[in-house]
């Protein structure tokens, strides 16, 4: 494999400060490369001004920088620049679709279809909308393998379905869902599709034209960018139907005391002073991603998690949740007789950062009949050595606990 994880890792200052850190929590947030940190620092140091309203040079330049990130999104995800509205991240993006598209269209007796492996961010907003309108939140079950039950999906999808919302890569199980197949079947019945790409954007080649989804959302902080910023993709067909649900300055055409008219998507959704530096930082993260070959970097993450799955199996006394045929660099496991929080604390003593808990997928864990798991999640800066350190420390833990 030609992917050089060590030279990639060298671009992340945190590993210079903490050379022994084994960071296996990239599903929660990725580390940031020096190029992104520099762009953020330069923006606040030398380029800071509010956008869209100033005629002076700094403001015009800040506006250009802010707007040109849409081009970078378009290039990264194979779409058009004006298909992307900025938002604070995946959670806000989903809420914008729920409030701005779904609620005005949803009626009593309608259904919204989601999978049982959704993050709370892609569950609660739909659930609240259904509750408000007397609609039903319908759940596609997940098999013990960690894969969507396709037969159940086909049974649940119907003319009553007003939206299919699904995660691309499960943040708990690592499953890669067959988005294209599900989207095609939904579209055959005229059902729009929202894709939660929080764990896939930046990890694998994400081609929105090819997937044909109607909405897609992700957070920059999981793809080497800053927190508090992300993007909402909306396909051409839905732009007029996605209404503003956040109101204020910057997003309007005309305002009188009697009424307001809004700019078209995307600007109509971006009321208020946005996270300008965040957008610029997200642009730097997209530039960084453009230097990678995502097929190769994905293969690297996949190889690491495959190695981990095999070594955990070989160790014994460890249960891995799910064994999907298509998976990304995320694995959830349980060490026999040891609470996941104790596992994470023990690993932390050895400078290994993993996450323990329900990973914001409580209903999924309930179906798996566990209150919590330990989760290791990989990124481009992880190496085989990281896997070896994790496995060796788990071995120590098992001996210590016996
Ligand atoms: C699959 C998935 N969806 C949504 C989210 C929510 O992302 P954010 O908190 O950045 O809005 C996460 C975060 O972990 C996630 O993994």
XYZ file of N, CA and C in Angstrom, residues 171-371:
603
model
N -21.745 5.353 13.301
C -20.687 5.815 14.201
C -20.451 4.841 15.349
N -21.329 3.846 15.487
C -21.153 2.862 16.563
C -20.596 1.545 16.026
N -21.114 1.097 14.868
C -20.744 -0.228 14.359
C -19.748 -0.182 13.203
N -19.625 0.971 12.572
C -18.725 1.090 11.417
C -19.338 0.607 10.111
N -20.560 0.112 10.153
C -21.232 -0.375 8.938
C -21.321 0.714 7.871
N -21.020 0.336 6.630
C -21.280 1.251 5.499
C -22.593 0.799 4.868
N -23.558 1.670 4.892
C -24.879 1.297 4.376
C -24.949 1.385 2.849
N -25.768 0.525 2.227
C -25.910 0.541 0.757
C -26.813 1.695 0.324
N -26.289 2.899 0.457
C -27.088 4.122 0.284
C -27.742 4.192 -1.101
N -26.971 3.799 -2.107
C -27.485 3.952 -3.479
C -28.720 3.072 -3.697
N -28.660 1.861 -3.182
C -29.791 0.937 -3.366
C -31.016 1.457 -2.622
N -30.818 1.865 -1.373
C -31.962 2.363 -0.592
C -32.552 3.622 -1.222
N -31.659 4.488 -1.707
C -32.121 5.745 -2.301
C -32.945 5.461 -3.559
N -32.451 4.535 -4.369
C -33.164 4.191 -5.602
C -34.571 3.693 -5.275
N -34.655 2.805 -4.278
C -35.963 2.238 -3.925
C -36.888 3.321 -3.361
N -36.316 4.228 -2.584
C -37.137 5.320 -2.037
C -37.632 6.212 -3.173
N -36.734 6.539 -4.078
C -37.117 7.415 -5.195
C -38.168 6.766 -6.093
N -38.113 5.444 -6.203
C -39.135 4.759 -7.023
C -40.539 5.071 -6.502
N -40.629 5.342 -5.188
C -41.940 5.694 -4.613
C -42.080 7.201 -4.381
N -41.122 7.949 -4.902
C -41.191 9.414 -4.756
C -40.830 9.905 -3.366
N -40.077 9.094 -2.615
C -39.716 9.474 -1.236
C -38.349 10.159 -1.233
N -38.256 11.379 -0.688
C -36.950 12.039 -0.616
C -36.024 11.366 0.412
N -34.727 11.566 0.210
C -33.740 10.879 1.052
C -32.758 11.885 1.640
N -32.545 11.777 2.946
C -31.486 12.560 3.602
C -30.383 11.611 4.041
N -29.143 11.987 3.723
C -27.992 11.183 4.107
C -27.204 11.884 5.206
N -27.004 11.167 6.322
C -26.124 11.655 7.387
C -24.715 11.165 7.052
N -23.931 12.092 6.498
C -22.585 11.725 6.034
C -21.506 12.118 7.052
N -21.915 12.253 8.326
C -20.962 12.716 9.353
C -19.711 11.845 9.418
N -19.885 10.530 9.238
C -18.726 9.638 9.374
C -18.129 9.233 8.032
N -18.722 9.673 6.946
C -18.168 9.257 5.649
C -17.447 10.397 4.940
N -17.950 11.630 5.071
C -17.299 12.757 4.397
C -15.850 12.859 4.882
N -14.928 12.872 3.952
C -13.507 12.978 4.309
C -12.835 11.640 4.560
N -13.655 10.574 4.729
C -13.076 9.242 4.964
C -13.063 8.392 3.709
N -14.051 8.615 2.857
C -14.088 7.861 1.600
C -14.591 8.779 0.490
N -14.355 8.413 -0.758
C -14.851 9.279 -1.832
C -16.377 9.366 -1.743
N -16.884 10.561 -1.559
C -18.333 10.757 -1.387
C -18.849 11.510 -2.607
N -19.596 10.801 -3.443
C -20.053 11.376 -4.708
C -21.572 11.560 -4.624
N -21.981 12.804 -4.373
C -23.409 13.044 -4.133
C -24.246 12.871 -5.402
N -23.661 13.141 -6.555
C -24.406 12.911 -7.804
C -24.657 11.424 -7.993
N -23.639 10.646 -7.692
C -23.757 9.207 -7.887
C -24.771 8.615 -6.895
N -24.731 9.066 -5.660
C -25.650 8.507 -4.645
C -27.082 8.973 -4.868
N -27.229 10.155 -5.498
C -28.564 10.662 -5.854
C -29.430 11.047 -4.657
N -28.796 11.248 -3.477
C -29.614 11.637 -2.321
C -30.103 13.076 -2.511
N -31.151 13.436 -1.798
C -31.730 14.769 -1.957
C -31.137 15.772 -0.981
N -30.803 15.275 0.205
C -30.158 16.112 1.214
C -28.977 15.327 1.787
N -27.919 16.041 2.144
C -26.804 15.380 2.838
C -26.212 16.388 3.825
N -25.730 15.864 4.928
C -25.213 16.741 5.992
C -23.916 16.174 6.548
N -23.023 17.063 6.950
C -21.812 16.618 7.640
C -21.217 17.769 8.443
N -20.262 17.423 9.301
C -19.622 18.391 10.198
C -18.148 18.502 9.839
N -17.643 19.737 9.747
C -16.232 19.925 9.379
C -15.282 19.349 10.429
N -15.709 19.349 11.707
C -14.749 18.936 12.746
C -14.388 17.461 12.666
N -15.196 16.691 11.936
C -14.859 15.272 11.787
C -13.999 15.041 10.549
N -13.800 16.077 9.757
C -12.962 15.926 8.556
C -11.817 16.926 8.584
N -11.179 17.038 9.756
C -9.940 17.807 9.948
C -10.164 19.315 10.019
N -11.407 19.748 10.080
C -11.710 21.172 10.146
C -12.133 21.594 11.546
N -12.549 22.858 11.684
C -12.943 23.377 12.992
C -14.316 22.883 13.460
N -14.562 23.025 14.744
C -15.884 22.698 15.295
C -16.859 23.834 14.962
N -18.144 23.512 15.071
C -19.177 24.545 14.933
C -19.496 24.922 13.497
N -19.024 24.129 12.549
C -19.328 24.450 11.155
C -19.492 23.141 10.366
N -20.319 23.208 9.342
C -20.544 22.040 8.493
C -21.346 22.497 7.294
N -21.907 21.555 6.583
C -22.672 21.939 5.397
C -23.897 21.057 5.228
N -24.895 21.686 4.622
C -26.124 20.989 4.239
C -26.195 21.032 2.719
N -26.189 19.848 2.100
C -26.358 19.751 0.649
C -27.846 19.601 0.341
N -28.313 20.340 -0.670
C -29.699 20.187 -1.105
C -29.708 20.086 -2.624
N -30.334 19.046 -3.134
C -30.367 18.870 -4.592
C -31.302 19.908 -5.213
N -31.111 20.152 -6.486
C -31.848 21.194 -7.206
C -33.367 21.093 -6.970
N -33.884 19.859 -7.032
C -35.343 19.646 -6.938
C -35.969 20.147 -5.651
N -35.155 20.225 -4.585
C -35.755 20.541 -3.280
C -35.451 21.948 -2.790
N -34.665 22.683 -3.572
C -34.236 24.003 -3.069
C -35.412 24.937 -2.791
N -36.401 24.924 -3.671
C -37.546 25.825 -3.466
C -38.430 25.362 -2.320
N -38.365 24.068 -2.043
C -39.253 23.521 -0.990
C -38.628 23.579 0.398
N -37.320 23.847 0.438
C -36.636 23.919 1.737
C -36.678 25.370 2.219
N -37.590 25.632 3.151
C -37.813 27.011 3.592
C -36.883 27.355 4.752
N -36.633 28.642 4.923
C -35.829 29.093 6.059
C -36.571 28.787 7.354
N -35.832 28.313 8.363
C -36.471 28.091 9.663
C -35.728 28.855 10.753
N -34.724 29.593 10.328
C -33.960 30.446 11.244
C -33.997 31.822 10.601
N -34.447 32.808 11.343
C -34.705 34.096 10.706
C -33.817 35.198 11.263
N -33.486 36.156 10.397
C -32.685 37.296 10.843
C -32.065 37.982 9.644
N -31.006 38.750 9.904
C -30.360 39.501 8.827
C -29.550 38.598 7.925
N -29.203 39.120 6.770
C -28.282 38.403 5.878
C -28.932 37.429 4.932
N -30.167 37.012 5.220
C -30.778 35.950 4.418
C -31.993 36.465 3.637
N -32.210 37.777 3.685
C -33.476 38.306 3.161
C -33.308 39.065 1.843
N -34.400 39.139 1.101
C -34.427 39.990 -0.091
C -34.966 41.357 0.304
N -36.153 41.337 0.945
C -36.766 42.591 1.387
C -37.542 42.377 2.679
N -37.495 43.398 3.529
C -38.236 43.317 4.796
C -39.082 44.566 4.964
N -40.340 44.371 5.307
C -41.157 45.506 5.753
C -41.787 45.069 7.077
N -42.510 45.962 7.739
C -43.162 45.550 8.990
C -44.240 44.508 8.732
N -44.706 44.473 7.502
C -45.793 43.534 7.187
C -45.283 42.159 6.779
N -44.179 42.180 5.997
C -43.736 40.862 5.512
C -42.253 40.872 5.125
N -41.753 39.630 4.886
C -40.341 39.457 4.517
C -40.272 38.519 3.318
N -39.327 38.780 2.425
C -39.046 37.786 1.375
C -37.576 37.364 1.506
N -37.331 36.107 1.146
C -36.016 35.521 1.402
C -35.207 35.321 0.139
N -33.892 35.319 0.313
C -33.001 34.965 -0.786
C -33.180 33.474 -1.069
N -32.740 33.084 -2.266
C -32.846 31.667 -2.637
C -31.822 30.850 -1.844
N -31.973 29.524 -1.852
C -30.990 28.623 -1.259
C -29.651 28.854 -1.971
N -28.530 28.921 -1.330
C -28.306 28.628 0.079
C -28.407 29.841 1.005
N -28.285 31.080 0.440
C -28.164 32.243 1.336
C -29.402 32.448 2.198
N -30.553 32.048 1.700
C -31.792 32.212 2.458
C -31.794 31.433 3.768
N -30.902 30.450 3.869
C -30.847 29.641 5.105
C -29.776 30.129 6.072
N -29.029 31.153 5.674
C -27.852 31.537 6.467
C -28.056 32.869 7.188
N -29.099 32.948 7.992
C -29.395 34.192 8.711
C -28.341 34.472 9.782
N -28.054 35.739 9.979
C -27.131 36.142 11.048
C -25.686 36.098 10.579
N -24.800 36.674 11.370
C -23.369 36.587 11.044
C -22.952 35.134 11.192
N -22.497 34.531 10.115
C -22.155 33.112 10.212
C -20.786 32.895 10.853
N -20.411 31.639 10.962
C -19.089 31.290 11.512
C -18.086 31.415 10.360
N -17.706 32.681 10.076
C -16.898 32.967 8.875
C -15.556 32.241 8.940
N -14.877 32.390 10.073
C -13.569 31.731 10.206
C -13.734 30.216 10.101
N -14.854 29.715 10.626
C -15.113 28.280 10.549
C -15.243 27.820 9.108
N -15.957 28.622 8.309
C -16.123 28.276 6.893
C -14.756 28.274 6.203
N -13.973 29.309 6.481
C -12.639 29.404 5.866
C -11.777 28.214 6.319
N -11.900 27.860 7.600
C -11.161 26.699 8.124
C -11.636 25.395 7.485
N -12.949 25.319 7.241
C -13.482 24.124 6.563
C -12.894 24.049 5.150
N -12.726 25.212 4.523
C -12.108 25.256 3.187
C -10.682 24.708 3.242
N -9.961 25.075 4.301
C -8.579 24.575 4.441
C -8.584 23.061 4.656
N -9.582 22.584 5.392
C -9.687 21.129 5.614
C -9.972 20.427 4.282
N -10.807 21.048 3.453
C -11.102 20.449 2.147
C -9.860 20.471 1.252
N -9.059 21.547 1.369
C -7.791 21.597 0.621
C -6.877 20.466 1.084
N -6.861 20.256 2.399
C -6.013 19.181 2.949
C -6.487 17.816 2.412
N -7.796 17.622 2.430
C -8.345 16.340 1.950
C -8.014 16.147 0.463
N -8.001 17.264 -0.272
C -7.703 17.173 -1.707
C -6.274 16.696 -1.964
N -5.405 16.801 -0.940
C -4.028 16.305 -1.122
C -3.954 14.789 -0.909
N -5.045 14.207 -0.403
C -5.047 12.763 -0.141
C -5.655 12.025 -1.331
N -5.310 10.776 -1.449
C -6.064 9.903 -2.346
C -7.036 9.152 -1.434
N -8.311 9.518 -1.501
C -9.268 8.978 -0.512
C -9.472 7.471 -0.645
N -9.275 6.945 -1.847
C -9.357 5.475 -1.990
C -8.259 4.840 -1.146
N -7.076 5.436 -1.240
C -5.928 4.887 -0.509
C -6.066 5.097 0.993
N -6.482 6.307 1.393
C -6.566 6.567 2.834
C -7.685 5.723 3.449
N -8.766 5.515 2.672
C -9.827 4.654 3.192
C -9.317 3.220 3.332
N -8.562 2.766 2.328
C -8.010 1.399 2.391
C -7.100 1.263 3.619
N -6.379 2.327 3.933
C -5.497 2.308 5.113
C -6.324 2.143 6.396
N -7.360 2.972 6.547
C -8.204 2.874 7.749
C -8.875 1.498 7.823
N -9.309 1.025 6.668
C -9.998 -0.261 6.616
C -9.051 -1.387 7.029
N -7.806 -1.305 6.564
C -6.824 -2.343 6.900
C -6.548 -2.340 8.406
N -6.478 -1.149 9.001
C -6.207 -1.068 10.440
C -7.347 -1.683 11.251
N -8.552 -1.368 10.865
C -9.689 -1.876 11.646
C -9.874 -3.381 11.398
N -9.488 -3.839 10.222
C -9.532 -5.284 9.953
C -8.516 -5.994 10.855
N -7.318 -5.407 10.922
C -6.280 -5.955 11.808
C -6.807 -5.999 13.253
N -7.436 -4.915 13.685
C -7.945 -4.870 15.057
C -9.027 -5.918 15.281
N -9.957 -6.032 14.339
C -11.033 -7.027 14.487
C -10.422 -8.425 14.628
N -9.421 -8.723 13.805
C -8.813 -10.062 13.856
C -8.083 -10.271 15.183
N -7.347 -9.259 15.618
C -6.561 -9.435 16.846
C -7.443 -9.498 18.091
N -8.551 -8.767 18.069
C -9.480 -8.841 19.210
C -10.116 -10.227 19.272
N -10.441 -10.759 18.104
C -10.999 -12.118 18.035
C -10.006 -13.116 18.609
N -8.744 -12.954 18.211
C -7.701 -13.898 18.622
C -7.455 -13.808 20.129
N -7.621 -12.614 20.690
C -7.372 -12.400 22.125
C -8.363 -13.185 22.988
N -9.597 -13.306 22.498
C -10.635 -14.031 23.246
C -11.201 -13.185 24.378
N -12.430 -13.526 24.787
C -13.060 -12.794 25.891
C -13.466 -11.375 25.497
N -13.488 -11.124 24.204
C -13.902 -9.787 23.744
C -15.002 -9.965 22.702
N -16.082 -9.246 22.919
C -17.177 -9.331 21.950
C -17.147 -8.095 21.058
N -17.113 -8.323 19.764
C -17.189 -7.211 18.811
C -18.641 -7.093 18.356
N -19.171 -5.892 18.350
C -20.569 -5.711 17.950
C -20.658 -5.523 16.434
N -21.305 -6.482 15.797
C -21.503 -6.424 14.343
C -20.299 -6.945 13.571
N -20.595 -7.600 12.461
C -19.529 -7.986 11.519
C -20.036 -7.756 10.095
N -20.331 -6.485 9.788
C -20.894 -6.178 8.472
C -19.886 -6.465 7.364
N -20.390 -6.773 6.180
C -19.442 -7.068 5.088
C -18.777 -5.774 4.600
N -19.482 -4.664 4.687
C -18.876 -3.381 4.313
C -18.705 -2.551 5.574
N -17.461 -2.260 5.935
C -17.269 -1.462 7.154
C -16.138 -0.453 6.975
N -16.212 0.580 7.816
C -15.193 1.633 7.823
C -14.373 1.495 9.110
N -13.569 2.518 9.416
C -12.619 2.419 10.527
C -13.192 2.668 11.907
N -14.266 1.979 12.229
C -14.903 2.137 13.547
C -15.257 0.747 14.057
N -14.907 0.467 15.317
C -15.319 -0.820 15.875
C -15.723 -0.652 17.347
N -16.845 -1.289 17.689
C -17.345 -1.263 19.070
C -17.154 -2.641 19.670
N -16.678 -2.683 20.912
C -16.468 -3.989 21.538
C -16.727 -3.933 23.038
N -16.724 -5.121 23.601
C -16.977 -5.258 25.045
C -15.985 -6.290 25.581
N -15.306 -5.953 26.659
C -14.390 -6.915 27.287
C -15.185 -7.639 28.377
N -15.209 -8.967 28.299
C -16.003 -9.770 29.247
C -15.759 -9.335 30.690
N -16.830 -8.992 31.373
C -16.737 -8.728 32.808
C -16.164 -7.368 33.175
N -15.825 -6.541 32.201
C -15.269 -5.215 32.529
C -16.167 -4.136 31.916
N -16.551 -3.183 32.742
C -17.424 -2.122 32.219
C -16.660 -1.285 31.175
N -17.335 -0.920 30.077
C -16.666 -0.131 29.035
C -15.955 1.121 29.558
N -16.513 1.766 30.588
C -15.834 2.953 31.124
C -14.529 2.575 31.811
N -14.505 1.398 32.463
C -13.255 0.938 33.088
C -12.233 0.580 32.011
N -12.724 0.022 30.908
C -11.815 -0.290 29.789
C -11.186 1.012 29.280
N -12.029 2.011 29.042
C -11.531 3.287 28.499
C -10.568 3.957 29.482
N -10.856 3.859 30.797
C -9.960 4.476 31.788
C -8.618 3.766 31.803
N -8.645 2.440 31.740
C -7.403 1.661 31.731
C -6.571 2.036 30.493
N -7.233 2.150 29.349
C -6.529 2.496 28.106
C -5.966 3.921 28.196
N -6.729 4.789 28.840
C -6.294 6.178 28.976
C -4.984 6.265 29.771
N -4.849 5.395 30.784
C -3.603 5.351 31.576
C -2.413 5.034 30.672
N -2.688 4.326 29.572
C -1.610 3.963 28.640
C -1.575 4.921 27.440
N -2.205 6.101 27.613
C -2.194 7.124 26.551
C -2.979 6.725 25.308
N -3.975 5.880 25.512
C -4.795 5.461 24.370
C -6.185 6.062 24.544
N -6.593 6.882 23.580
C -7.878 7.586 23.686
C -8.945 6.842 22.891
N -9.877 6.228 23.612
C -11.048 5.623 22.965
C -12.284 6.189 23.655
N -13.427 5.876 23.153
C -14.658 6.377 23.767
C -15.478 5.225 24.339
N -16.082 5.461 25.485
C -16.978 4.453 26.051
C -18.326 5.110 26.305
N -19.384 4.388 25.996
C -20.708 4.950 26.245
C -21.699 4.427 25.226
N -22.747 5.222 25.005
C -23.773 4.765 24.042
C -23.567 5.410 22.671
N -22.577 6.305 22.568
C -22.208 6.924 21.286
C -23.401 7.622 20.624
N -24.297 8.145 21.453
C -25.501 8.821 20.935
C -26.314 7.898 20.042
N -26.305 6.599 20.370
C -27.163 5.648 19.645
C -27.830 4.740 20.688
N -28.478 5.358 21.656
C -29.082 4.576 22.749
C -30.057 3.508 22.264
N -30.972 3.853 21.321
C -31.920 2.811 20.897
C -31.231 1.618 20.245
N -30.132 1.867 19.514
C -29.388 0.762 18.897
C -28.785 -0.127 19.985
N -28.192 0.505 20.988
C -27.577 -0.291 22.056
C -28.630 -1.071 22.843
N -29.797 -0.450 22.980
C -30.886 -1.144 23.673
C -31.236 -2.435 22.915
N -31.281 -2.308 21.564
C -31.580 -3.501 20.752
C -30.446 -4.515 20.822
N -29.227 -4.027 21.010
C -28.079 -4.939 21.139
C -27.957 -5.458 22.576
N -28.834 -4.951 23.440
C -28.911 -5.350 24.857
C -27.630 -5.079 25.636
N -27.039 -3.910 25.368
C -25.911 -3.434 26.190
C -26.117 -1.958 26.486
N -25.729 -1.511 27.671
C -25.896 -0.090 27.969
C -24.787 0.767 27.367
